[in-house]
Coordinates of C-alpha atoms in Angstrom, one line a residue:
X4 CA -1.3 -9.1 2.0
X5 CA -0.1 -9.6 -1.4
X6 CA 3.3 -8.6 -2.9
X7 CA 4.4 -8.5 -6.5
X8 CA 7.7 -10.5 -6.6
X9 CA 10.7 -8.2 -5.6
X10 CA 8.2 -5.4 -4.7
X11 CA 9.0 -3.1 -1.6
X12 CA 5.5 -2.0 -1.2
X13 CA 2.9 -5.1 -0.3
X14 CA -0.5 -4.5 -1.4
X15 CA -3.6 -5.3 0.2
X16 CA -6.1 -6.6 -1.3
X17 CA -9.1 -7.0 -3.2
X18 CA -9.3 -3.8 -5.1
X19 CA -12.3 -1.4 -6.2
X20 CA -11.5 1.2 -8.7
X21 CA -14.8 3.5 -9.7
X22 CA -14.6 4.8 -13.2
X23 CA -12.4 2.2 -14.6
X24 CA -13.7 2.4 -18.2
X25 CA -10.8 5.2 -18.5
X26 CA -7.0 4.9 -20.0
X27 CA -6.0 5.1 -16.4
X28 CA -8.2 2.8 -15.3
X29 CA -7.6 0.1 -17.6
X30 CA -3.9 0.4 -17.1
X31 CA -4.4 0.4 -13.1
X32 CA -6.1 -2.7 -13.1
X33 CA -3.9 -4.8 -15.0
X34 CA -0.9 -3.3 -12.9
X35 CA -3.4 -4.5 -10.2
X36 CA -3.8 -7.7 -11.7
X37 CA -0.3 -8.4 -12.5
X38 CA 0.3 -8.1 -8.5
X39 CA -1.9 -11.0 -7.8
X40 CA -4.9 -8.7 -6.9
X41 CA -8.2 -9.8 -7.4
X42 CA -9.7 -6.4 -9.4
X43 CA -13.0 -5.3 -10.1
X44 CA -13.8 -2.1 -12.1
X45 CA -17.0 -0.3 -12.5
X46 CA -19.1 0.6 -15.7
X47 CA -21.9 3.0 -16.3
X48 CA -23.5 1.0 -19.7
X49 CA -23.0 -1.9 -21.8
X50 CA -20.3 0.3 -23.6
X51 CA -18.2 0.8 -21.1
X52 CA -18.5 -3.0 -19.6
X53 CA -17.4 -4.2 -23.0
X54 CA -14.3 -1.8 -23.1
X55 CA -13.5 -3.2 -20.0
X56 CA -13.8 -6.9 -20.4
X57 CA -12.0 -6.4 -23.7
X58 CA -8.7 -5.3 -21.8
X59 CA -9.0 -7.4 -19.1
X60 CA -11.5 -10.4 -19.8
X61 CA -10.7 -12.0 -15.8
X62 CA -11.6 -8.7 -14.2
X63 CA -14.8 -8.4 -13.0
X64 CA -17.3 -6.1 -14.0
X65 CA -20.2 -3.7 -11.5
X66 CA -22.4 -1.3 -13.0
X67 CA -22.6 2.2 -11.3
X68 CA -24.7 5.0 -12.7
X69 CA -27.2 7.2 -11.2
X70 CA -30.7 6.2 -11.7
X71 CA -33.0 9.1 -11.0
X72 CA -34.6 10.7 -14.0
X73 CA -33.1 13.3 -15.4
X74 CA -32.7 16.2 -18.1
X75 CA -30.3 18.6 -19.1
X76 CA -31.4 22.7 -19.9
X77 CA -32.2 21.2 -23.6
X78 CA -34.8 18.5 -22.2
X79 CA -32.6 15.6 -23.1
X80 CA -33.0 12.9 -20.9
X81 CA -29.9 12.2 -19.2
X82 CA -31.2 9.0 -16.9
X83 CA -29.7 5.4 -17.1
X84 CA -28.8 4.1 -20.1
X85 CA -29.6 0.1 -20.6
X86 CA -28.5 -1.8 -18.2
X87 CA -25.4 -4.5 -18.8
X88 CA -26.0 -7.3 -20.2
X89 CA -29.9 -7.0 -20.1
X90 CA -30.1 -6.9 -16.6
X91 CA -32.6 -4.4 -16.5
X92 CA -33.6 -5.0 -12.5
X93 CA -29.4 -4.8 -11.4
X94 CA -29.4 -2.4 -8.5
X95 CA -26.7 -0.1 -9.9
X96 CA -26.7 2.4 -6.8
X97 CA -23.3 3.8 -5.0
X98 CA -25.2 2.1 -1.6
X99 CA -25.3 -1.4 -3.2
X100 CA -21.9 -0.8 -4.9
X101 CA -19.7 -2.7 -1.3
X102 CA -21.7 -5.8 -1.4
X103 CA -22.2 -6.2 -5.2
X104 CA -18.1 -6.1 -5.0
X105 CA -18.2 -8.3 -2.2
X106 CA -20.1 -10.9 -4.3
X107 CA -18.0 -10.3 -7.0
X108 CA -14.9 -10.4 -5.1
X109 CA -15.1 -12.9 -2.6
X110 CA -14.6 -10.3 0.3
X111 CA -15.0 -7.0 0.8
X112 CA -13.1 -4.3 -1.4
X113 CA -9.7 -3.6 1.0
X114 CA -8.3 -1.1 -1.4
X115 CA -10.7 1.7 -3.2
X116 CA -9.7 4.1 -6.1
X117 CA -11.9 6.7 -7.2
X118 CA -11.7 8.1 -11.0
X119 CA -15.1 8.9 -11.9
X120 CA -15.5 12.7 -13.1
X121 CA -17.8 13.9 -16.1
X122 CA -16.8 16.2 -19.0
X123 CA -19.6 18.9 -17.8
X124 CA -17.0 22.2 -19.0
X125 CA -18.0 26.0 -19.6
X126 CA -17.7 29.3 -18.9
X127 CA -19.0 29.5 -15.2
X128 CA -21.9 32.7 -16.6
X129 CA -22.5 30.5 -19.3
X130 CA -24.4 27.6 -18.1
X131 CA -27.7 26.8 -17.8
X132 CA -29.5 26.3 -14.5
X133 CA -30.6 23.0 -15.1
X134 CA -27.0 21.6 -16.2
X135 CA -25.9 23.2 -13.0
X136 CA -28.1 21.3 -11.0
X137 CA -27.1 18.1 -12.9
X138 CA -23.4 18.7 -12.4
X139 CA -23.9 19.0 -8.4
X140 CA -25.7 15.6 -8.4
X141 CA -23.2 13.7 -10.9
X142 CA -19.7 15.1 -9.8
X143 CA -20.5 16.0 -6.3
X144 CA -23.5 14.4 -4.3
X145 CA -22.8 11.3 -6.5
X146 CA -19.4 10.9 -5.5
X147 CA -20.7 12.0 -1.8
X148 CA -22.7 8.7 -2.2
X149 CA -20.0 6.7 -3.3
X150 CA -17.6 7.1 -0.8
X151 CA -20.0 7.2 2.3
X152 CA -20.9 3.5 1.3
X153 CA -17.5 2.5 0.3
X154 CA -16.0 3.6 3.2
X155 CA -18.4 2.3 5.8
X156 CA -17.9 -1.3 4.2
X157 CA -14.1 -1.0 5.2
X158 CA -14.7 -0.3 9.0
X159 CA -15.8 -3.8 9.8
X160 CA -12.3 -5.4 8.5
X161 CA -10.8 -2.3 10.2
X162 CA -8.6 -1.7 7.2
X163 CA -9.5 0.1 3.8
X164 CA -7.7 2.8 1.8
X165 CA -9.2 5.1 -0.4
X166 CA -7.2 7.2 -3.1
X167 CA -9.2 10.0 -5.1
X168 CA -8.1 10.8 -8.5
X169 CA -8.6 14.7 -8.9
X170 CA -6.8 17.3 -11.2
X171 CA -3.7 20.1 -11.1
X172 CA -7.1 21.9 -12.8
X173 CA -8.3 22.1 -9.1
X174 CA -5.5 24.6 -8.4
X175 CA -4.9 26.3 -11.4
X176 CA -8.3 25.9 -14.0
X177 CA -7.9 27.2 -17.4
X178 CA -11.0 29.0 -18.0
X179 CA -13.7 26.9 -18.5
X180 CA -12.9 24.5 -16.2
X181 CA -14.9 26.1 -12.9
X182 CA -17.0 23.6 -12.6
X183 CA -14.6 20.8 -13.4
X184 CA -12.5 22.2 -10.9
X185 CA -15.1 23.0 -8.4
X186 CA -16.0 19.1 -8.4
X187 CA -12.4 18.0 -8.1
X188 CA -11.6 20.3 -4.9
X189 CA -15.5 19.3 -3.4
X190 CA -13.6 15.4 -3.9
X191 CA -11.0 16.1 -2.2
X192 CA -12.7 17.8 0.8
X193 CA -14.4 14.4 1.0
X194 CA -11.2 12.2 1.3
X195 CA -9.8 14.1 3.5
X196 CA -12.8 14.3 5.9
X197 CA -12.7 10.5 5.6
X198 CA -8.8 10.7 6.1
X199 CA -9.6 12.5 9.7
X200 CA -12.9 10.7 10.8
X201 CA -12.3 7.1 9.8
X202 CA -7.9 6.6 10.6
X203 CA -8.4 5.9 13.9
X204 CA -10.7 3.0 12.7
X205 CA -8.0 1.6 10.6
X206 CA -9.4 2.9 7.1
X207 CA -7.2 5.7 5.8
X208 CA -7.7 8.1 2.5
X209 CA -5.8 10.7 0.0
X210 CA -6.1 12.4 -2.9
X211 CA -3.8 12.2 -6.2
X212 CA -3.7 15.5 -8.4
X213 CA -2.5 14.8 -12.1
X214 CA -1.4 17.3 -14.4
X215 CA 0.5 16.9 -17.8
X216 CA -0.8 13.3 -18.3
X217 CA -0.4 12.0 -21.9
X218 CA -4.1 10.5 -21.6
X219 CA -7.7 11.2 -20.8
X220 CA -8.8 14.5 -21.4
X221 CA -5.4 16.3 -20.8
X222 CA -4.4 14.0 -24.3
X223 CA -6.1 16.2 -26.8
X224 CA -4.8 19.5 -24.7
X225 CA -1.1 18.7 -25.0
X226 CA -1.3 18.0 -28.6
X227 CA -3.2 21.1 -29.5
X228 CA -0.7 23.3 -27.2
X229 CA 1.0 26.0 -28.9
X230 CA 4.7 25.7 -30.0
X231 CA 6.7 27.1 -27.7
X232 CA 4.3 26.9 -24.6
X233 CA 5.6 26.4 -20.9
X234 CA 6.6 22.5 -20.2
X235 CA 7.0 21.2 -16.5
X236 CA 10.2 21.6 -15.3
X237 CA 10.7 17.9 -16.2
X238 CA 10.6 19.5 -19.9
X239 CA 8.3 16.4 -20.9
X240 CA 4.5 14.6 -19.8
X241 CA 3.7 12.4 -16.9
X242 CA 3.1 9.0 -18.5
X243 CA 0.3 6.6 -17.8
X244 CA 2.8 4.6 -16.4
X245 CA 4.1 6.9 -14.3
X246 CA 0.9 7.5 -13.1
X247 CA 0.0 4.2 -12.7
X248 CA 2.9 3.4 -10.4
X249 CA 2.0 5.9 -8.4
X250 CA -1.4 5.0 -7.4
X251 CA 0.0 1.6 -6.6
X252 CA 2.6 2.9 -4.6
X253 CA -0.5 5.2 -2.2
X254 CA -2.4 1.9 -2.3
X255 CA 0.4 0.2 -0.5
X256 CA 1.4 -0.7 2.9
X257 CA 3.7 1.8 3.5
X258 CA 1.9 4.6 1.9
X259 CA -0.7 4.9 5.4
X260 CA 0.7 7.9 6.3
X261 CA -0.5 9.9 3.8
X262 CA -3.4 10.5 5.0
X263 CA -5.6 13.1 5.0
X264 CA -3.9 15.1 2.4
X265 CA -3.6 16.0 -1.2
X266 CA -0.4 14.9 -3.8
X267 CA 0.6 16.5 -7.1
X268 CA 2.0 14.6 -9.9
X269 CA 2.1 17.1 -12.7
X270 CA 6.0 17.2 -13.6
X271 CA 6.1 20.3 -11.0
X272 CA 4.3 22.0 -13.4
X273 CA 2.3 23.9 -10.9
X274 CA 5.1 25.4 -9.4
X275 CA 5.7 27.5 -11.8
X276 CA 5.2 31.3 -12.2
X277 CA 1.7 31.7 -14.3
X278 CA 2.5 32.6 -18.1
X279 CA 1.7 36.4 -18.5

């Protein structure tokens, strides 16, 4: 285990995080970093590698994209863009994800953290049938993938923890946001199976619902809200900090326990009485 000097809460380590081209993600892994971690992030393109090694040049860097062909309802093809760095033969599959970390790491990923979602919103009797089918395999069978392989890497240490990033949007979606939400609360169901089927083999998992967080795509919703809207009973956001420190405390040692289960960390904004 490896502590950050005057820490309570010792981490272990190396660390995974899935989706770490995000605000969040970036900010987690040099939180990460700073604790001595070794980190390595994932990237579906060149883009988002570069965005990466950008804020942190000594993290390490796995592509992870879906690779069968496909298209949307306007026949766009929506299959893997060009691989990083011109590796155009990198296996880039959620199955080959463990022991391309491994490689990267040194050893196997201890600590997993899971913020991969895609912006696929409308009305739920608006979409096409196509981009239905599309969403199921990005945000739900995808993440299926993911976890299954991620998960079964950790049972031979006998010690792994897995934290899901989902959204308040799960419990209270605007409209719009079915699908978002459908694919957040499908997530969850997944960490918590692995919460109940994999504890007793020493790898544990939650899930972390933000709300009111002053990045990512709730950013351009709290600017554009309406003077005078409801606030959290905190009266303010959750920061990226706040947020931050969070996931590093349910990556922790002492953090085990919550297993199984889902947190809110949305100012306790979803305890309040719907507007109207």
């Amino acid at each position: 285990m490896v502590a950050a000097a005057g820490s309570p809460s010792p981490l272990r380590g190396p660390v995974l995080i899935a989706g770490g081209t995000c605000e969040l993600g970036l900010a987690l892994g040099a939180a990460l970093a700073a604790d001595g971690m070794a980190v390595t992030l994932t990237a579906r393109d060149a883009a988002g590698a570069a965005r990466i090694h950008a804020a942190l040049p000594e993290a390490a860097v796995l592509r992870l994209h879906a690779r069968e062909p496909q298209r949307n309802a306007a026949g766009q093809d929506c299959s893997t863009p060009p691989a990083i760095d011109g590796a155009e033969a990198e296996d880039d599959t959620p199955e080959t994800l463990p022991e391309r970390a491994r490689a990267a790491l040194g050893e196997a990923p201890r600590l997993f953290v899971d913020l991969l979602h895609s912006r696929f919103e409308c009305l739920l009797a608006g979409a096409d049938p196509a981009d239905i089918d599309l969403w199921a395999a990005r945000d739900i069978a995808f993440r299926a993938r993911l976890l299954r392989a991620v998960s079964r890497s950790m049972l031979a240490a006998r010690d792994g923890r897995c934290v899901f990033v989902s959204s308040s949007a799960a419990e209270r979606a605007a409209p719009g946001q079915g699908y978002y939400a459908a694919a957040k609360l499908a997530g969850e169901a997944l960490y918590r199976a692995v919460g109940v089927e994999l504890a007793p083999r020493g790898v544990t998992a939650c899930s972390l619902r933000l709300g009111w967080l002053e990045a990512g795509r709730g950013a351009p919703f709290l600017q554009s809200r309406a003077a005078g809207a409801p606030l959290p009973p905190t009266r303010r956001t959750v920061t990226v900090t706040e947020a931050v420190q969070t996931l590093r405390f349910l990556l922790s040692a002492p953090a085990t326990a919550i297993n199984a289960t889902t947190l809110t960390c949305d100012g306790g904004f979803g305890a309040l009485k719907p507007a109207g």
